[in-house]
PDB file of C-alpha atoms in Angstrom:
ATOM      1  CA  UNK A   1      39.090  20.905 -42.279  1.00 91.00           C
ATOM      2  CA  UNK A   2      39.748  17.014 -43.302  1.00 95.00           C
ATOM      3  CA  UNK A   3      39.605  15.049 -40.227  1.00 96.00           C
ATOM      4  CA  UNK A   4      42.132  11.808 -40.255  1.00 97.00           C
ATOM      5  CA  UNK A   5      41.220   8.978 -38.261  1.00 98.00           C
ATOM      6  CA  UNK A   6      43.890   6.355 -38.237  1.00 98.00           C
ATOM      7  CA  UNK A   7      43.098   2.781 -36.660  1.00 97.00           C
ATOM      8  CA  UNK A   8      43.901   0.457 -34.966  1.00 97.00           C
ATOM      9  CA  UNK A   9      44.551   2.724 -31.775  1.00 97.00           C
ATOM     10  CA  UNK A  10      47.449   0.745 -30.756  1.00 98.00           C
ATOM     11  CA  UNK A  11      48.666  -2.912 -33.045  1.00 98.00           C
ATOM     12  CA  UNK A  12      51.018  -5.259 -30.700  1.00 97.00           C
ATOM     13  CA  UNK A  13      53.102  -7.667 -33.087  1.00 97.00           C
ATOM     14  CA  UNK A  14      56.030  -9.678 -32.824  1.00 97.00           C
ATOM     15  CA  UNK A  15      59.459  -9.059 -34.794  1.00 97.00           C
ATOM     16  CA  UNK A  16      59.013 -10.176 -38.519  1.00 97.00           C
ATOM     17  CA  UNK A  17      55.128 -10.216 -38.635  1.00 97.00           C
ATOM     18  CA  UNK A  18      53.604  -7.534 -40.976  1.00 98.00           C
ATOM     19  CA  UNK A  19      52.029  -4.789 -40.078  1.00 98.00           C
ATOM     20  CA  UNK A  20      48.958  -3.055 -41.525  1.00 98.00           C
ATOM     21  CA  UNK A  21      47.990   0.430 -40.485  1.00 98.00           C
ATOM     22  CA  UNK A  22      44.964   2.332 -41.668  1.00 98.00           C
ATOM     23  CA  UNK A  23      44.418   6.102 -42.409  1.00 98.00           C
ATOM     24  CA  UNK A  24      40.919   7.515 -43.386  1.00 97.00           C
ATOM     25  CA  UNK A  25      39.484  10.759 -44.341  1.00 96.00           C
ATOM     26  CA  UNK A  26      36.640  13.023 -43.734  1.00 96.00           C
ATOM     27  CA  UNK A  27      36.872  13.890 -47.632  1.00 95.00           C
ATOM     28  CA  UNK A  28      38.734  13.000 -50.140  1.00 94.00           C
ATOM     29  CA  UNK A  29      42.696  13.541 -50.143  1.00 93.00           C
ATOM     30  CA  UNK A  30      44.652  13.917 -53.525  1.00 87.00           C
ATOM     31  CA  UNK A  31      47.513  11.358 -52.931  1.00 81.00           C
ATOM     32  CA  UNK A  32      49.712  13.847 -53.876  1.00 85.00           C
ATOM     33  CA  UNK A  33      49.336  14.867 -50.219  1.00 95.00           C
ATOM     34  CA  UNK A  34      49.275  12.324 -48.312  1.00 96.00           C
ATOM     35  CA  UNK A  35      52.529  11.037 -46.182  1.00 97.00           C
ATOM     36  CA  UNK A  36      53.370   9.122 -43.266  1.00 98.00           C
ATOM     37  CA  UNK A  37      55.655   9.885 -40.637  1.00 98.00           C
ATOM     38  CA  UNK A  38      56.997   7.587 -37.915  1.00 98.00           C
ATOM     39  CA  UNK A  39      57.748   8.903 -34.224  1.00 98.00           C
ATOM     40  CA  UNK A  40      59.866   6.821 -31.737  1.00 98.00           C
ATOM     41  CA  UNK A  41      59.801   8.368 -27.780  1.00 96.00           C
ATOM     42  CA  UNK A  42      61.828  11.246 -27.589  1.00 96.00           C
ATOM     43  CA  UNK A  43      62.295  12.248 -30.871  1.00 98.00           C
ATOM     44  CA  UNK A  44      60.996  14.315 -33.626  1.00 98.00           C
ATOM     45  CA  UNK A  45      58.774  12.693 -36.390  1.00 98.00           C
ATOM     46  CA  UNK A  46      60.363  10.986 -39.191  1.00 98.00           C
ATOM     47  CA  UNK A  47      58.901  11.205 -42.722  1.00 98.00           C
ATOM     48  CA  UNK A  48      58.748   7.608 -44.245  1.00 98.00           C
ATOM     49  CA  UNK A  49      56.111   8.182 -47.306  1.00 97.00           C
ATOM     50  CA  UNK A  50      54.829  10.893 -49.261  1.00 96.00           C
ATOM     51  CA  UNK A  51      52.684  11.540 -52.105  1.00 94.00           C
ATOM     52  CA  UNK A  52      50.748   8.290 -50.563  1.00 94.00           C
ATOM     53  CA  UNK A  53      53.056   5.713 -52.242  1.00 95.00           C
ATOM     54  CA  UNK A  54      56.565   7.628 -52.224  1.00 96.00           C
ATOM     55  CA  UNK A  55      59.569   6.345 -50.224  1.00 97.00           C
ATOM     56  CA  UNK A  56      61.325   9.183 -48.272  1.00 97.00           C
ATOM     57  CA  UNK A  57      65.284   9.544 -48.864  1.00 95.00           C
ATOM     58  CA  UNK A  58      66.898   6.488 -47.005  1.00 96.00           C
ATOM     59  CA  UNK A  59      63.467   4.420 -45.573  1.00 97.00           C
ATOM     60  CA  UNK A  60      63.354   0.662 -46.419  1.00 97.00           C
ATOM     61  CA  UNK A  61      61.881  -0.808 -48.851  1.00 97.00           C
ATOM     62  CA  UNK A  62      59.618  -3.148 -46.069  1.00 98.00           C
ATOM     63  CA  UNK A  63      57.179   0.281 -45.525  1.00 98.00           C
ATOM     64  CA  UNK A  64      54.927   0.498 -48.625  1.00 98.00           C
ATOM     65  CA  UNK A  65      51.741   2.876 -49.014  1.00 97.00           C
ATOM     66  CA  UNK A  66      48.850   2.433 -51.155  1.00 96.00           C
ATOM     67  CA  UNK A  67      44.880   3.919 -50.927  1.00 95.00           C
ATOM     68  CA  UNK A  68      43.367   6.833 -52.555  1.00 93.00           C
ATOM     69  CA  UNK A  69      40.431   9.318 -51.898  1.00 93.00           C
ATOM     70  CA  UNK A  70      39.450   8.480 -48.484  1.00 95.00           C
ATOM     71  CA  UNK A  71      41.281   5.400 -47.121  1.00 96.00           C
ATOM     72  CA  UNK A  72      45.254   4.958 -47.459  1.00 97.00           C
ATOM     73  CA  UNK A  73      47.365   1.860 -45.837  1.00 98.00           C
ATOM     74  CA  UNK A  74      50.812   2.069 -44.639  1.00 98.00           C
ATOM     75  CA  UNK A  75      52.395  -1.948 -44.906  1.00 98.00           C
ATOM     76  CA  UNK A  76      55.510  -2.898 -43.027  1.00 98.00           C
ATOM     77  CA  UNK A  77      56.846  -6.221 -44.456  1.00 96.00           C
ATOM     78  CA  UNK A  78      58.178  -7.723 -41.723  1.00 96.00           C
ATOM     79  CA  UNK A  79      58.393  -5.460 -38.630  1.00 97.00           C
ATOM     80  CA  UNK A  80      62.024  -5.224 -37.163  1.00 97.00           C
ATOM     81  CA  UNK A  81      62.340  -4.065 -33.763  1.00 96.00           C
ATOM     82  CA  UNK A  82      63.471  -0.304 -34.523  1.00 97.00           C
ATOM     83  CA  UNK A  83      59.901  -0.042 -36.531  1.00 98.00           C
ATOM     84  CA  UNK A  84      58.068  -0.598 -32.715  1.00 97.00           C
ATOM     85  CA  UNK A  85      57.334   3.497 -32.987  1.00 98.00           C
ATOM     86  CA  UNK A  86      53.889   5.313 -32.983  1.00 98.00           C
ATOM     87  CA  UNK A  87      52.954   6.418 -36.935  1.00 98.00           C
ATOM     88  CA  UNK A  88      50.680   9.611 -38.031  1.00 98.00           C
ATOM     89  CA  UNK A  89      49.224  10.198 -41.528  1.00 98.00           C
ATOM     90  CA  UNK A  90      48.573  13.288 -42.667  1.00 97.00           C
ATOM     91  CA  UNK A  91      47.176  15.135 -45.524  1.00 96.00           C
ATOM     92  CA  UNK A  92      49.165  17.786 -45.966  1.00 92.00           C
ATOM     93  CA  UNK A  93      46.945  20.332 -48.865  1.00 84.00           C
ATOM     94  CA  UNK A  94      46.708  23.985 -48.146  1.00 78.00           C
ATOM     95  CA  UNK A  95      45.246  23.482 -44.497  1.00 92.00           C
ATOM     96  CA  UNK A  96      47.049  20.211 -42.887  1.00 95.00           C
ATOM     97  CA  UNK A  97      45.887  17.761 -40.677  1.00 97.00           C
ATOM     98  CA  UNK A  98      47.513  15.008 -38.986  1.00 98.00           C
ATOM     99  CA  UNK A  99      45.588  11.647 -37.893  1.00 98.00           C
ATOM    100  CA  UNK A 100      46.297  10.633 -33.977  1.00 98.00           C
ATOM    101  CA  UNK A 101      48.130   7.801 -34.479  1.00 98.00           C
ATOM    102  CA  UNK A 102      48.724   3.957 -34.349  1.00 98.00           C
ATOM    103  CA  UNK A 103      51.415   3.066 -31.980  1.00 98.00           C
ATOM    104  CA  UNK A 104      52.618  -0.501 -32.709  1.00 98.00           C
ATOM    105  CA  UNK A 105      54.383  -2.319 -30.075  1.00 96.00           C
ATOM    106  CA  UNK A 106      55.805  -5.149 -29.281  1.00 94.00           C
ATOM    107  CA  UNK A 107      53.342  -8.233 -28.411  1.00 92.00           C
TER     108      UNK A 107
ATOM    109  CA  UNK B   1      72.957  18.508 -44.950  1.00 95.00           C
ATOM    110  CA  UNK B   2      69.495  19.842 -44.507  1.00 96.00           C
ATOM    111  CA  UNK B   3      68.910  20.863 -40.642  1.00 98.00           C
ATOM    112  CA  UNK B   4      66.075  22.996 -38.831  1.00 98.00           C
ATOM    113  CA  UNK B   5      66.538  24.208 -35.150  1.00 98.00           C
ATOM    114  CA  UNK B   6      63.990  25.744 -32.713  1.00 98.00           C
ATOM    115  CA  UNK B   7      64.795  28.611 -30.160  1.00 98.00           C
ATOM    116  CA  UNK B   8      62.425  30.735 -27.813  1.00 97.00           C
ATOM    117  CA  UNK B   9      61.887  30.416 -24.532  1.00 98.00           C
ATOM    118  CA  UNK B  10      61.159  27.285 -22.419  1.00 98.00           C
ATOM    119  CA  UNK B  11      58.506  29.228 -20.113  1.00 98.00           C
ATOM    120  CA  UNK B  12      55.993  31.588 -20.420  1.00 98.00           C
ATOM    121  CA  UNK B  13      53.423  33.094 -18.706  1.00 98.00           C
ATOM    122  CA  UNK B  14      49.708  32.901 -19.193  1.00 98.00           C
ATOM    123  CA  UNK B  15      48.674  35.698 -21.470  1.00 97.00           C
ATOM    124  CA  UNK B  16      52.172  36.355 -22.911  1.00 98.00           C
ATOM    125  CA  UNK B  17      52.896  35.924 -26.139  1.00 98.00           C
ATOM    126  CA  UNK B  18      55.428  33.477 -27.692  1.00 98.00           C
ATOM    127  CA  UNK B  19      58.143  34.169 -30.493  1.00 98.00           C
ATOM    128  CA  UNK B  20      59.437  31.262 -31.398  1.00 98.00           C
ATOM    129  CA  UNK B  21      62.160  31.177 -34.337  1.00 98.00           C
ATOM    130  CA  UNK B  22      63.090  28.282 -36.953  1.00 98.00           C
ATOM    131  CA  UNK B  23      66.558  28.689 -38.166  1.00 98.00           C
ATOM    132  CA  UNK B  24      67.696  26.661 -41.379  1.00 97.00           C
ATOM    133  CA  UNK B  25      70.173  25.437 -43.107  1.00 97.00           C
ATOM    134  CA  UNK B  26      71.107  23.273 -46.248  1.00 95.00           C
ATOM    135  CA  UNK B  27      68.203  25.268 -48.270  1.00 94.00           C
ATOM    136  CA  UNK B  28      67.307  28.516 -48.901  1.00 93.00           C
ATOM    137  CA  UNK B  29      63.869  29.886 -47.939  1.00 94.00           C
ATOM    138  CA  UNK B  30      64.041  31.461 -51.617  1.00 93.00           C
ATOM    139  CA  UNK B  31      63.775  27.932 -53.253  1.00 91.00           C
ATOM    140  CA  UNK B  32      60.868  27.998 -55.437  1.00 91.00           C
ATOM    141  CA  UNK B  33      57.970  25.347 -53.879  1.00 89.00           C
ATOM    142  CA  UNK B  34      60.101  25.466 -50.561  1.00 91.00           C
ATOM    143  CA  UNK B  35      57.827  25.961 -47.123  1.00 95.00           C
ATOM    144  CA  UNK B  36      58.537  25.827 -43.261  1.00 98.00           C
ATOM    145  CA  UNK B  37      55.940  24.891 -41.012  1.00 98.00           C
ATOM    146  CA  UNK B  38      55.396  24.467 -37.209  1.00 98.00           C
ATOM    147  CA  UNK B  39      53.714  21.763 -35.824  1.00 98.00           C
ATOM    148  CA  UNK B  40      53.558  21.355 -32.060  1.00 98.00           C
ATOM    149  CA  UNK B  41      52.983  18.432 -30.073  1.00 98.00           C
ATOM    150  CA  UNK B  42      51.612  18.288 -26.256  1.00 98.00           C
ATOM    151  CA  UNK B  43      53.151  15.967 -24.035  1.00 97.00           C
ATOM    152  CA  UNK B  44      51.344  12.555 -24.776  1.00 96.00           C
ATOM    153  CA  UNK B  45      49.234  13.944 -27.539  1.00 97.00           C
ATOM    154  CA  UNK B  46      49.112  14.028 -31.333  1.00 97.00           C
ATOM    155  CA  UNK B  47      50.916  16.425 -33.761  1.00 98.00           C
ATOM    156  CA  UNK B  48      48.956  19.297 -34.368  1.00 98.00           C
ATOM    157  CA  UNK B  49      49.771  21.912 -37.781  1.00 98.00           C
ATOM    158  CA  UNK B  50      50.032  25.417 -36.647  1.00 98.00           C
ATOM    159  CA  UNK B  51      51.454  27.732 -39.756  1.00 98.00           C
ATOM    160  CA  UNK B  52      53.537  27.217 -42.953  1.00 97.00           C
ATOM    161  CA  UNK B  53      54.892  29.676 -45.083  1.00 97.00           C
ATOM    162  CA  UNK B  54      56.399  29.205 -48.611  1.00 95.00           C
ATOM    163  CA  UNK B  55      58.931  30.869 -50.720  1.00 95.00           C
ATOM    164  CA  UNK B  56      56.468  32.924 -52.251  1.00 94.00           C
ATOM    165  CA  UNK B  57      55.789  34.597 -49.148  1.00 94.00           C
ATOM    166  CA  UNK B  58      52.336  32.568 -49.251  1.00 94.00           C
ATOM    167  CA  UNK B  59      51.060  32.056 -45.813  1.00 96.00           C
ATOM    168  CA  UNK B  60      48.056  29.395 -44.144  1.00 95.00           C
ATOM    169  CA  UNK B  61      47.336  28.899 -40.532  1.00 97.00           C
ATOM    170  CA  UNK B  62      45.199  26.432 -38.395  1.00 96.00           C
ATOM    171  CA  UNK B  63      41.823  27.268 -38.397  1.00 95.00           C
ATOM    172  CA  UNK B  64      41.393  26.881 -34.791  1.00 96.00           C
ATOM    173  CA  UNK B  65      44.423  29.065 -34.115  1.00 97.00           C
ATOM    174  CA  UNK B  66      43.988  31.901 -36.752  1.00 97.00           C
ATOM    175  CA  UNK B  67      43.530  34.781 -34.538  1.00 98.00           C
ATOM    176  CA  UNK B  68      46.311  33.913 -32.339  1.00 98.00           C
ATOM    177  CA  UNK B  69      48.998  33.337 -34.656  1.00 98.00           C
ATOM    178  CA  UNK B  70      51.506  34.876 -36.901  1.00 98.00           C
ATOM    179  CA  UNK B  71      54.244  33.678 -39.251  1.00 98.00           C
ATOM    180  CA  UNK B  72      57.200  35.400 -41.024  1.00 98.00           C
ATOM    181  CA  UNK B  73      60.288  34.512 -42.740  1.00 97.00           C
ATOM    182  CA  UNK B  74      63.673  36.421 -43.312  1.00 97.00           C
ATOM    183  CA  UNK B  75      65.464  34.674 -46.340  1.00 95.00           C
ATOM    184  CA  UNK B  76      68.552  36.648 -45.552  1.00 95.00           C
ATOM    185  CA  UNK B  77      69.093  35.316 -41.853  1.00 97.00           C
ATOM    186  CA  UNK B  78      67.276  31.873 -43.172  1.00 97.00           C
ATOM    187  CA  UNK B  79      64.791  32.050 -40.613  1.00 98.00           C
ATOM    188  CA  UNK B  80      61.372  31.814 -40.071  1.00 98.00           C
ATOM    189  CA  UNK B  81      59.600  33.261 -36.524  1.00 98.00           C
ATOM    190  CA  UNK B  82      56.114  32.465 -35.237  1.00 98.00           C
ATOM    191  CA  UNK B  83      54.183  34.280 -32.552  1.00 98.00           C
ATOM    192  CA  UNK B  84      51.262  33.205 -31.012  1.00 98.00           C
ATOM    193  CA  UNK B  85      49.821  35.368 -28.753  1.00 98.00           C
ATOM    194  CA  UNK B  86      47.598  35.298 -25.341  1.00 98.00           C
ATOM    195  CA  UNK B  87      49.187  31.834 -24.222  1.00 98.00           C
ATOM    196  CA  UNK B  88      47.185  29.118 -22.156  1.00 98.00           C
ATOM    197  CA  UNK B  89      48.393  26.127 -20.246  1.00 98.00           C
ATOM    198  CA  UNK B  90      46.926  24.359 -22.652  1.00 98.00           C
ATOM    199  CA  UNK B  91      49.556  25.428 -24.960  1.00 98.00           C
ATOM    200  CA  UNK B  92      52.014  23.098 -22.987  1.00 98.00           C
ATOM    201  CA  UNK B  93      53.810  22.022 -26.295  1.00 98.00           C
ATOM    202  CA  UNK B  94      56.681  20.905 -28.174  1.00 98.00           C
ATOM    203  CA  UNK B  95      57.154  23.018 -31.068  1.00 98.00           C
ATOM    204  CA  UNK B  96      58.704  21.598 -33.636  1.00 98.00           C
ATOM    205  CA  UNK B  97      59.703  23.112 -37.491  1.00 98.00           C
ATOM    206  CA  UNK B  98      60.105  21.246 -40.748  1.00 98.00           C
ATOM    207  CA  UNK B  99      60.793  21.843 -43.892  1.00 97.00           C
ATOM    208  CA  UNK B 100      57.987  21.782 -45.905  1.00 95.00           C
ATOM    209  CA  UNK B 101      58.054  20.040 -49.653  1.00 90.00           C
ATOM    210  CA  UNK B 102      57.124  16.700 -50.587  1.00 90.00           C
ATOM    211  CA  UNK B 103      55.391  16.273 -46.774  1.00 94.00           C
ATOM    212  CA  UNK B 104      57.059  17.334 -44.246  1.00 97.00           C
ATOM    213  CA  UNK B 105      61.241  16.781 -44.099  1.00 97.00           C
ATOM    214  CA  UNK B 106      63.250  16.508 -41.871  1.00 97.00           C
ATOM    215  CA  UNK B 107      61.899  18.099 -38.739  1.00 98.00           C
ATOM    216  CA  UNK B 108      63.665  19.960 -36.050  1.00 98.00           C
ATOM    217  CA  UNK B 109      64.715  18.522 -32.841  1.00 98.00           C
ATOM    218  CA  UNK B 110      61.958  20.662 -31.311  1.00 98.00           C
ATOM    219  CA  UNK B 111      61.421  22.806 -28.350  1.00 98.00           C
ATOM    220  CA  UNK B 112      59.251  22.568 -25.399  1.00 98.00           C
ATOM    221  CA  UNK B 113      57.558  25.307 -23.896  1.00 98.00           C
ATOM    222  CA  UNK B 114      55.610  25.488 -20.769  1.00 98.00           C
ATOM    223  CA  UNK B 115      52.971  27.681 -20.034  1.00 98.00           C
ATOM    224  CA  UNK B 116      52.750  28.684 -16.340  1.00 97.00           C
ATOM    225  CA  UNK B 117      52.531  31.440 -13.829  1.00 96.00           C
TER     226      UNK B 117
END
């Protein structure tokens, strides 16, 4: 099983500052599998990224994704306050995993 | 429009098993490279993969929760039903389905269940 580890634990910002999340793996993930999902209290998880570097339908252009093998990055530009939210990565091959999160609120 | 819904019960009993059942709509279950999954969530906790199953009829489960679990589709009612058997408080959850292509989109609104005597 490919274990996700996502860090930091918790990232408190302030509207408009950037936000860098890291996602790292017990073995190496094709980026073909590897998305992003965002999860605000209350509500089902929201795919933002997939295939590592992929927009989902309707996401902004301020969340970007980059990394390959072991280490990926989810990038929000400039954080507006609807992106205050926890976000999971996960590598979804023929057995998925999901990291535990990076909930980023507001400093 | 591309929706998933959850239904099954809200409680259950230690030892019982749950049947929980993923109704969709917007897609067929017949679409070549489509899959449903269930994921399930405990209150507080990280999402945790459970099953998928793909229009192929190709099926994977978590390897922590093989023995317990089982998933099945029927493409005519556009459904897709997981049971997982000899329930634990532990499995306090929201279960949630999504569709399953490209990552995992959109999700269900979910459904908690409770395990309790």
């Amino acid at each position: 099983e490919i274990v996700l580890t996502q860090s930091p634990g918790t990232l408190s910002l302030s509207p408009g500052e950037r936000a860098t999340l890291s996602c790292r793996a017990s073995q190496s993930v094709s980026s073909s599998y590897l998305a992003w999902y965002q999860q605000k209290p209350g509500q089902a998880p929201r795919l933002l990224m997939y295939g590592a570097f992929s927009r989902a339908s309707g996401i902004s252009d301020r969340f970007s994704g980059s990394g390959f093998g072991t280490d990926f990055t989810l990038t929000i530009s400039r954080l507006e306050p609807e992106d205050f939210a926890v976000y999971y990565c996960q590598q979804y091959g023929s057995s998925p995993t999901f990291g535990p999160g990076t909930k980023v609120d507001i400093k | 429009q591309v929706t998933l819904k959850e239904s099954g019960p809200v409680l259950v009993k230690p030892t019982e098993t749950l049947t929980l059942t993923c109704t969709v709509s917007g897609f067929s279950l017949s679409n070549s490279g489509m899959g449903v999954s269930w994921i399930r969530q405990p209150p507080g906790k990280a999402l945790e993969w459970l099953a998928h199953i793909f229009s192929n009829d190709e099926k994977s489960y978590s390897t922590s929760l093989k023995s317990r679990l089982t998933i099945s589709k029927d493409t005519s009612k556009s459904q897709v039903v997981l049971t997982m058997t000899n329930m634990d408080p532990l499995d306090t959850a929201t279960y949630y389905c999504a569709r399953t292509f490209r990552g995992f989109d959109p999700w269900g609104q979910g459904t908690l269940v409770t395990v309790s005597s």
